[in-house]
């Protein structure tokens, strides 16, 4: 129970609800590490070559040219920040909200290029640009799964080994 | 249900007042976010601008260089070819159908427009594409774009070498002058143009405009504005001399 926190609910914790709460926190830990690690990795690979990332965001042909370039500059660092917060378990709910919004944006982007028949690599982990065989179904499935993880974390932000409960209790 | 341990728990875990730290972290993140967004917007402002002086035979606004200006017959189909001098598949296209495309343009059967992109510099981490593109525009001033194009693709090194920095250099592309048959004042003008990176803005404008046209990979070939589909592009890349047949299908 040491990792438990002192929200009002915890004070009325009894023997029957505690184990379930514990399982929820463990699941939350796994999801938080999955989403966090994926975002951290995706952000770092994109940040390694920003002009390539900008080319990838422009290739979606959704935002105007200059705005797409600005988005390509900012987004990798948002991913890195959110990924890092999720990995260490700090501000889990706000971080999960931002991550979830990013996933929604990516899902919309991929559906949009798919529907318009534009053949591109999503550039999700760096690179991007034209490709002969776009992997849209896989990319969509992955982003929807990550979105589901974010939704869980938004609803159940209390997870095992998080900094949130250690710092602000 | 009794709550036996409520007070004990309360005492044990008395609220830790770290709201100062919390606010500081939130403020820091907010400041970084705002600064980052402002920097990104300023960094990209004007990046979509394609105003640039191009060489003889070029279309304004980075819209490509006409291979044989004034040669195309009235109503001839427009063929837009988007390439990067460091793109290996472009070299393959040059090998299989370069001379067929060139011959059609030379004969005036098509209006051939080359869009020399330079995004591979970012992938390969060198300046080869930009150097070669600028030099190709210098060659266009001398009316020798097709000759430069041929010489450059013949000299293209494999990707692995280009990644090591073994690619087009200023001195090397200057040396193509002999292959293009330049001499006298035309030679001097060409070499000065290459040395001074005269068309660097037009190089950027070409990349930007191509990207705006939705071209994100090379080679891309459009006939009367319509990009070839994957099958036809594949045929063009693999079957030597297949260009005329594909042209006939598209340009009805």
Short mmCIF file of C-alpha atoms in Angstrom, two decimals:
data_model
loop_
_atom_site.label_atom_id
_atom_site.label_comp_id
_atom_site.label_asym_id
_atom_site.label_seq_id
_atom_site.Cartn_x
_atom_site.Cartn_y
_atom_site.Cartn_z
CA UNK A 1 0.00 0.00 0.00
CA UNK A 2 2.98 2.31 0.18
CA UNK A 3 2.52 3.52 -3.34
CA UNK A 4 -1.10 4.30 -2.57
CA UNK A 5 -2.07 7.86 -2.26
CA UNK A 6 -4.24 9.92 -0.04
CA UNK A 7 -7.14 10.86 -2.21
CA UNK A 8 -10.47 10.75 -0.44
CA UNK A 9 -11.17 7.38 -1.99
CA UNK A 10 -8.10 5.82 -0.48
CA UNK A 11 -9.23 6.66 2.99
CA UNK A 12 -12.20 4.38 2.61
CA UNK A 13 -10.26 1.65 0.93
CA UNK A 14 -11.11 -1.69 2.33
CA UNK A 15 -10.00 -5.21 1.74
CA UNK A 16 -12.35 -5.82 -1.20
CA UNK A 17 -11.50 -2.83 -3.39
CA UNK A 18 -7.77 -2.68 -2.72
CA UNK A 19 -6.64 -5.58 -4.94
CA UNK A 20 -8.70 -4.33 -7.86
CA UNK A 21 -7.22 -0.87 -7.46
CA UNK A 22 -3.82 -2.50 -7.38
CA UNK A 23 -4.38 -4.32 -10.67
CA UNK A 24 -5.60 -1.11 -12.27
CA UNK A 25 -2.43 0.64 -11.15
CA UNK A 26 -0.27 -2.16 -12.56
CA UNK A 27 -2.09 -2.10 -15.91
CA UNK A 28 -1.70 1.67 -15.90
CA UNK A 29 2.03 1.30 -15.37
CA UNK A 30 2.37 -1.01 -18.37
CA UNK A 31 0.28 1.26 -20.63
CA UNK A 32 2.11 4.36 -19.45
CA UNK A 33 5.48 2.78 -20.25
CA UNK A 34 4.29 1.56 -23.66
CA UNK A 35 2.86 4.90 -24.77
CA UNK A 36 5.70 6.84 -23.17
CA UNK A 37 8.44 4.76 -24.76
CA UNK A 38 6.81 4.83 -28.21
CA UNK A 39 6.36 8.61 -28.09
CA UNK A 40 9.86 9.19 -26.77
CA UNK A 41 11.34 7.03 -29.51
CA UNK A 42 9.16 8.55 -32.25
CA UNK A 43 10.01 12.06 -31.07
CA UNK A 44 13.75 11.43 -30.93
CA UNK A 45 13.94 9.86 -34.41
CA UNK A 46 11.99 12.81 -35.81
CA UNK A 47 14.08 15.39 -33.95
CA UNK A 48 17.27 13.84 -35.36
CA UNK A 49 16.39 15.12 -38.82
CA UNK A 50 13.99 18.00 -38.59
CA UNK A 51 14.02 18.98 -42.26
CA UNK A 52 13.08 15.42 -43.17
CA UNK A 53 10.30 15.56 -40.59
CA UNK A 54 9.04 18.83 -42.05
CA UNK A 55 9.01 17.25 -45.47
CA UNK A 56 6.96 14.40 -44.02
CA UNK A 57 4.41 16.73 -42.42
CA UNK A 58 4.12 18.68 -45.67
CA UNK A 59 3.62 15.45 -47.60
CA UNK A 60 0.27 14.99 -45.86
CA UNK A 61 -0.91 18.12 -47.73
CA UNK A 62 -3.35 19.04 -44.96
CA UNK A 63 -1.88 22.20 -43.44
CA UNK A 64 -0.63 25.11 -45.58
CA UNK A 65 3.03 24.72 -46.56
CA UNK A 66 4.55 26.99 -43.91
CA UNK A 67 2.29 25.83 -41.11
CA UNK A 68 3.05 22.20 -41.94
CA UNK A 69 6.74 23.08 -41.61
CA UNK A 70 6.18 24.72 -38.21
CA UNK A 71 4.21 21.68 -37.06
CA UNK A 72 7.10 19.48 -38.17
CA UNK A 73 9.46 21.54 -36.02
CA UNK A 74 7.32 21.55 -32.88
CA UNK A 75 5.69 18.12 -32.87
CA UNK A 76 8.81 15.98 -32.27
CA UNK A 77 9.57 17.92 -29.10
CA UNK A 78 6.00 17.65 -27.87
CA UNK A 79 6.32 13.89 -28.36
CA UNK A 80 9.60 13.80 -26.47
CA UNK A 81 8.19 15.85 -23.57
CA UNK A 82 4.96 13.87 -23.31
CA UNK A 83 6.82 10.58 -23.70
CA UNK A 84 9.27 11.48 -20.94
CA UNK A 85 6.47 12.58 -18.58
CA UNK A 86 4.62 9.30 -19.15
CA UNK A 87 7.73 7.19 -18.65
CA UNK A 88 8.50 8.78 -15.27
CA UNK A 89 4.84 9.10 -14.34
CA UNK A 90 4.70 12.83 -13.88
CA UNK A 91 1.48 14.72 -14.72
CA UNK A 92 0.14 11.46 -16.12
CA UNK A 93 -3.38 12.67 -16.87
CA UNK A 94 -2.44 15.90 -18.72
CA UNK A 95 0.34 14.05 -20.55
CA UNK A 96 -2.08 11.30 -21.57
CA UNK A 97 -4.54 13.95 -22.79
CA UNK A 98 -1.88 15.56 -25.01
CA UNK A 99 -0.70 12.14 -26.24
CA UNK A 100 -4.30 11.18 -26.98
CA UNK A 101 -4.87 14.40 -28.93
CA UNK A 102 -1.70 13.72 -30.94
CA UNK A 103 -2.99 10.24 -31.76
CA UNK A 104 -6.30 11.71 -32.91
CA UNK A 105 -4.37 14.13 -35.15
CA UNK A 106 -2.25 11.28 -36.57
CA UNK A 107 -5.31 9.10 -37.14
CA UNK A 108 -7.06 11.92 -38.98
CA UNK A 109 -3.91 12.56 -41.02
CA UNK A 110 -3.53 8.95 -42.10
CA UNK A 111 -7.22 8.54 -42.96
CA UNK A 112 -7.04 11.77 -44.93
CA UNK A 113 -4.11 10.72 -47.13
CA UNK A 114 -5.57 7.25 -47.53
CA UNK A 115 -8.92 8.59 -48.71
CA UNK A 116 -7.26 11.05 -51.08
CA UNK A 117 -5.10 8.30 -52.57
CA UNK A 118 -1.81 9.94 -51.62
CA UNK A 119 0.90 7.30 -51.28
CA UNK A 120 3.20 8.31 -48.46
CA UNK A 121 5.06 6.83 -45.58
CA UNK A 122 3.57 8.42 -42.46
CA UNK A 123 7.01 9.39 -41.19
CA UNK A 124 5.78 8.33 -37.77
CA UNK A 125 9.27 7.30 -36.72
CA UNK A 126 11.29 9.68 -38.83
CA UNK A 127 11.75 9.56 -42.59
CA UNK A 128 8.53 9.79 -44.55
CA UNK A 129 7.76 10.86 -48.06
CA UNK A 130 6.55 8.90 -51.03
CA UNK A 131 6.39 5.15 -50.82
CA UNK A 132 5.13 2.53 -53.21
CA UNK A 133 3.33 0.51 -50.57
CA UNK A 134 1.76 2.62 -47.87
CA UNK A 135 1.02 0.65 -44.70
CA UNK A 136 -2.08 2.64 -43.76
CA UNK A 137 -4.05 -0.18 -42.06
CA UNK A 138 -1.11 -1.06 -39.82
CA UNK A 139 -0.35 2.57 -39.03
CA UNK A 140 -4.00 3.22 -38.19
CA UNK A 141 -4.29 0.12 -36.01
CA UNK A 142 -1.18 1.11 -34.10
CA UNK A 143 -2.35 4.67 -33.50
CA UNK A 144 -5.84 3.55 -32.47
CA UNK A 145 -4.30 1.10 -29.98
CA UNK A 146 -2.10 3.85 -28.57
CA UNK A 147 -5.12 6.13 -28.34
CA UNK A 148 -6.93 3.45 -26.34
CA UNK A 149 -3.96 3.31 -23.94
CA UNK A 150 -4.15 7.10 -23.56
CA UNK A 151 -7.88 6.92 -22.87
CA UNK A 152 -7.27 4.39 -20.09
CA UNK A 153 -4.61 6.61 -18.55
CA UNK A 154 -6.86 9.66 -18.73
CA UNK A 155 -9.54 7.75 -16.82
CA UNK A 156 -7.14 5.96 -14.44
CA UNK A 157 -4.07 8.18 -14.11
CA UNK A 158 -2.95 6.57 -10.83
CA UNK A 159 -0.32 4.01 -11.74
CA UNK A 160 2.39 2.03 -10.00
CA UNK A 161 5.78 3.68 -9.46
CA UNK A 162 4.65 7.08 -10.65
CA UNK A 163 6.23 10.33 -9.59
CA UNK A 164 2.82 11.96 -9.24
CA UNK A 165 1.92 10.09 -6.06
CA UNK A 166 5.43 10.38 -4.63
CA UNK A 167 5.66 14.10 -5.18
CA UNK A 168 2.20 15.43 -4.61
CA UNK A 169 0.75 12.48 -2.72
CA UNK B 1 -18.91 -0.12 7.16
CA UNK B 2 -16.52 1.23 9.82
CA UNK B 3 -13.46 3.14 8.81
CA UNK B 4 -10.93 2.01 11.34
CA UNK B 5 -7.74 3.26 9.83
CA UNK B 6 -8.89 6.52 8.35
CA UNK B 7 -7.36 8.81 10.95
CA UNK B 8 -4.16 6.81 11.12
CA UNK B 9 -3.76 7.04 7.40
CA UNK B 10 -4.41 10.72 7.43
CA UNK B 11 -1.70 11.30 9.98
CA UNK B 12 0.76 9.01 8.29
CA UNK B 13 0.36 10.60 4.91
CA UNK B 14 -0.07 14.17 5.78
CA UNK B 15 -0.20 16.32 2.69
CA UNK B 16 3.23 17.16 1.39
CA UNK B 17 3.25 20.74 0.32
CA UNK B 18 5.13 20.72 -2.90
CA UNK B 19 2.80 23.04 -4.74
CA UNK B 20 5.71 25.44 -5.30
CA UNK B 21 7.69 22.78 -7.14
CA UNK B 22 4.62 21.70 -9.04
CA UNK B 23 3.85 25.23 -10.20
CA UNK B 24 7.48 25.78 -11.16
CA UNK B 25 7.47 22.67 -13.37
CA UNK B 26 4.17 23.64 -14.97
CA UNK B 27 5.43 27.19 -15.57
CA UNK B 28 8.68 25.89 -17.07
CA UNK B 29 6.81 23.58 -19.45
CA UNK B 30 4.45 26.40 -20.44
CA UNK B 31 7.34 28.79 -21.13
CA UNK B 32 9.22 26.18 -23.19
CA UNK B 33 6.06 25.43 -25.17
CA UNK B 34 5.36 29.08 -25.96
CA UNK B 35 8.98 29.82 -26.89
CA UNK B 36 9.12 26.68 -29.03
CA UNK B 37 5.97 27.56 -30.95
CA UNK B 38 7.10 31.14 -31.52
CA UNK B 39 10.54 29.99 -32.72
CA UNK B 40 8.96 27.41 -35.05
CA UNK B 41 6.61 29.96 -36.58
CA UNK B 42 9.39 32.48 -37.11
CA UNK B 43 11.72 29.81 -38.48
CA UNK B 44 9.18 28.72 -41.08
CA UNK B 45 7.86 32.16 -41.97
CA UNK B 46 8.55 32.88 -45.61
CA UNK B 47 9.71 29.30 -46.20
CA UNK B 48 6.91 28.89 -48.72
CA UNK B 49 8.15 31.85 -50.75
CA UNK B 50 9.21 30.77 -54.22
CA UNK B 51 10.14 34.13 -55.71
CA UNK B 52 13.61 33.71 -57.21
CA UNK B 53 15.47 34.62 -60.37
CA UNK B 54 15.83 31.55 -62.52
CA UNK B 55 18.15 30.81 -65.43
CA UNK B 56 17.35 31.11 -69.11
CA UNK B 57 14.69 28.61 -70.05
CA UNK B 58 13.24 28.44 -66.53
CA UNK B 59 9.67 28.98 -65.45
CA UNK B 60 9.24 31.63 -62.75
CA UNK B 61 8.56 30.63 -59.15
CA UNK B 62 10.67 27.48 -59.11
CA UNK B 63 8.41 25.78 -61.65
CA UNK B 64 11.20 24.02 -63.47
CA UNK B 65 13.56 24.40 -66.38
CA UNK B 66 12.49 23.71 -69.96
CA UNK B 67 14.97 21.28 -71.51
CA UNK B 68 14.76 22.67 -75.05
CA UNK B 69 13.13 26.11 -74.82
CA UNK B 70 11.02 26.93 -77.83
CA UNK B 71 11.45 23.51 -79.44
CA UNK B 72 8.10 22.00 -78.48
CA UNK B 73 5.49 21.86 -81.22
CA UNK B 74 2.23 23.75 -80.78
CA UNK B 75 -0.01 21.77 -78.39
CA UNK B 76 2.68 19.23 -77.58
CA UNK B 77 2.05 17.42 -74.27
CA UNK B 78 3.87 18.86 -71.28
CA UNK B 79 6.07 16.34 -69.48
CA UNK B 80 7.16 17.39 -66.00
CA UNK B 81 10.02 15.34 -64.61
CA UNK B 82 10.85 15.75 -60.92
CA UNK B 83 14.30 14.45 -60.06
CA UNK B 84 17.13 14.80 -57.59
CA UNK B 85 20.64 14.45 -58.96
CA UNK B 86 21.52 12.14 -56.05
CA UNK B 87 18.47 9.89 -56.48
CA UNK B 88 19.50 6.37 -57.54
CA UNK B 89 16.12 5.52 -59.10
CA UNK B 90 16.37 8.70 -61.17
CA UNK B 91 19.66 7.37 -62.46
CA UNK B 92 17.90 4.14 -63.33
CA UNK B 93 15.24 6.09 -65.23
CA UNK B 94 17.99 8.00 -66.99
CA UNK B 95 19.61 4.71 -67.98
CA UNK B 96 16.46 3.05 -69.29
CA UNK B 97 14.56 5.97 -70.76
CA UNK B 98 16.72 9.08 -70.49
CA UNK B 99 17.61 9.14 -74.15
CA UNK B 100 14.04 8.34 -75.25
CA UNK B 101 12.68 11.25 -73.20
CA UNK B 102 15.47 13.53 -74.40
CA UNK B 103 14.88 12.56 -78.02
CA UNK B 104 11.15 13.29 -77.77
CA UNK B 105 11.89 16.73 -76.31
CA UNK B 106 14.59 17.48 -78.84
CA UNK B 107 12.23 16.59 -81.67
CA UNK B 108 9.57 18.89 -80.21
CA UNK B 109 7.12 16.03 -79.60
CA UNK B 110 6.88 17.02 -75.94
CA UNK B 111 7.56 20.09 -73.84
CA UNK B 112 9.97 18.65 -71.27
CA UNK B 113 10.26 20.48 -67.95
CA UNK B 114 12.86 19.36 -65.42
CA UNK B 115 12.27 20.08 -61.73
CA UNK B 116 15.59 19.44 -60.00
CA UNK B 117 14.77 18.85 -56.36
CA UNK B 118 17.35 18.77 -53.56
CA UNK B 119 15.74 17.09 -50.55
CA UNK B 120 18.18 14.16 -50.66
CA UNK B 121 20.83 16.47 -49.21
CA UNK B 122 18.94 16.11 -45.93
CA UNK B 123 18.79 12.34 -46.13
CA UNK B 124 22.39 11.91 -47.23
CA UNK B 125 23.71 14.79 -45.13
CA UNK B 126 25.68 16.49 -47.87
CA UNK B 127 25.26 19.36 -50.37
CA UNK B 128 25.54 17.32 -53.54
CA UNK B 129 21.98 17.79 -54.81
CA UNK B 130 22.04 21.55 -54.32
CA UNK B 131 25.46 21.94 -55.93
CA UNK B 132 24.41 19.86 -58.94
CA UNK B 133 21.02 21.59 -59.23
CA UNK B 134 22.61 25.03 -59.17
CA UNK B 135 25.15 23.96 -61.80
CA UNK B 136 22.36 22.54 -63.97
CA UNK B 137 20.70 25.95 -63.92
CA UNK B 138 24.02 27.56 -64.85
CA UNK B 139 24.16 25.12 -67.75
CA UNK B 140 20.63 26.14 -68.74
CA UNK B 141 21.90 29.73 -69.09
CA UNK B 142 24.32 28.38 -71.67
CA UNK B 143 21.56 26.35 -73.34
CA UNK B 144 23.18 23.12 -72.15
CA UNK B 145 20.80 21.81 -69.52
CA UNK B 146 20.21 18.41 -71.20
CA UNK B 147 23.95 17.90 -71.61
CA UNK B 148 24.59 18.71 -67.95
CA UNK B 149 21.75 16.42 -66.90
CA UNK B 150 23.31 13.52 -68.80
CA UNK B 151 26.81 14.16 -67.49
CA UNK B 152 25.65 14.47 -63.87
CA UNK B 153 23.63 11.27 -63.82
CA UNK B 154 26.50 9.41 -65.47
CA UNK B 155 28.71 10.61 -62.61
CA UNK B 156 26.27 9.87 -59.78
CA UNK B 157 27.80 7.71 -57.04
CA UNK B 158 25.90 5.03 -55.12
CA UNK B 159 24.06 6.16 -51.99
CA UNK B 160 26.59 4.57 -49.63
CA UNK B 161 29.37 6.68 -51.12
CA UNK B 162 27.25 9.82 -51.15
CA UNK B 163 26.56 9.30 -47.44
CA UNK B 164 30.31 9.34 -46.88
CA UNK B 165 30.47 12.69 -48.65
CA UNK B 166 31.68 11.31 -51.98
CA UNK B 167 29.26 13.17 -54.22
CA UNK B 168 28.95 16.22 -56.52
CA UNK B 169 31.38 18.96 -55.59
CA UNK B 170 31.74 22.45 -57.02
CA UNK B 171 35.01 21.55 -58.74
CA UNK B 172 33.60 18.37 -60.16
CA UNK B 173 30.51 19.95 -61.75
CA UNK B 174 32.69 22.74 -63.14
CA UNK B 175 34.58 20.00 -64.94
CA UNK B 176 31.43 18.92 -66.81
CA UNK B 177 31.95 21.99 -69.00
CA UNK B 178 34.11 20.03 -71.41
CA UNK B 179 31.43 17.31 -71.75
CA UNK B 180 28.88 20.04 -72.48
CA UNK B 181 31.15 21.59 -75.09
CA UNK B 182 31.51 24.94 -73.34
CA UNK B 183 34.46 27.16 -74.16
CA UNK B 184 35.52 30.79 -74.18
CA UNK B 185 33.28 33.29 -72.43
CA UNK B 186 30.46 30.76 -72.03
CA UNK B 187 32.86 28.59 -70.05
CA UNK B 188 33.92 31.49 -67.82
CA UNK B 189 30.31 32.50 -67.19
CA UNK B 190 29.36 28.90 -66.35
CA UNK B 191 32.22 28.46 -63.92
CA UNK B 192 31.57 31.77 -62.18
CA UNK B 193 27.90 30.89 -61.91
CA UNK B 194 28.75 27.54 -60.30
CA UNK B 195 31.35 29.05 -57.93
CA UNK B 196 29.07 31.82 -56.75
CA UNK B 197 26.12 29.47 -56.23
CA UNK B 198 24.19 31.94 -58.36
CA UNK B 199 20.88 30.10 -58.44
CA UNK B 200 20.77 28.93 -54.83
CA UNK B 201 17.45 30.72 -54.35
CA UNK B 202 16.00 29.13 -57.43
CA UNK B 203 17.24 25.74 -56.16
CA UNK B 204 15.28 26.29 -52.93
CA UNK B 205 12.29 27.63 -54.83
CA UNK B 206 12.24 24.53 -57.05
CA UNK B 207 12.27 22.24 -54.01
CA UNK B 208 9.54 24.27 -52.30
CA UNK B 209 7.31 24.50 -55.37
CA UNK B 210 7.67 20.78 -56.10
CA UNK B 211 6.69 20.00 -52.54
CA UNK B 212 3.68 22.33 -52.89
CA UNK B 213 2.77 20.44 -56.06
CA UNK B 214 2.53 17.33 -53.89
CA UNK B 215 5.73 15.78 -55.18
CA UNK B 216 7.49 14.16 -52.24
CA UNK B 217 9.56 11.56 -53.98
CA UNK B 218 11.69 11.24 -57.07
CA UNK B 219 11.48 10.39 -59.83
CA UNK B 220 7.95 11.64 -60.45
CA UNK B 221 6.81 12.06 -64.03
CA UNK B 222 3.70 13.97 -64.97
CA UNK B 223 2.19 14.12 -68.42
CA UNK B 224 -0.11 17.09 -68.86
CA UNK B 225 -0.22 17.45 -65.11
CA UNK B 226 -1.17 13.84 -64.39
CA UNK B 227 1.39 11.77 -62.47
CA UNK B 228 2.15 8.32 -63.84
CA UNK B 229 0.77 5.56 -61.65
CA UNK B 230 3.02 2.99 -59.98
CA UNK B 231 2.64 0.40 -62.73
CA UNK B 232 3.54 2.75 -65.52
CA UNK B 233 6.39 4.25 -63.55
CA UNK B 234 7.65 0.73 -62.94
CA UNK B 235 7.47 -0.02 -66.64
CA UNK B 236 9.33 3.16 -67.45
CA UNK B 237 12.06 2.30 -64.95
CA UNK B 238 12.53 -1.28 -66.10
CA UNK B 239 11.83 -1.33 -69.84
CA UNK B 240 14.37 0.57 -71.90
CA UNK B 241 12.77 2.85 -74.48
CA UNK B 242 9.22 2.39 -73.14
CA UNK B 243 8.63 6.14 -72.84
CA UNK B 244 7.00 6.64 -76.23
CA UNK B 245 4.41 3.96 -75.55
CA UNK B 246 3.47 5.45 -72.19
CA UNK B 247 3.36 8.92 -73.70
CA UNK B 248 0.92 7.68 -76.32
CA UNK B 249 -1.40 6.30 -73.62
CA UNK B 250 -1.40 9.45 -71.54
CA UNK B 251 -1.29 12.24 -74.06
CA UNK B 252 -4.38 11.48 -76.07
#
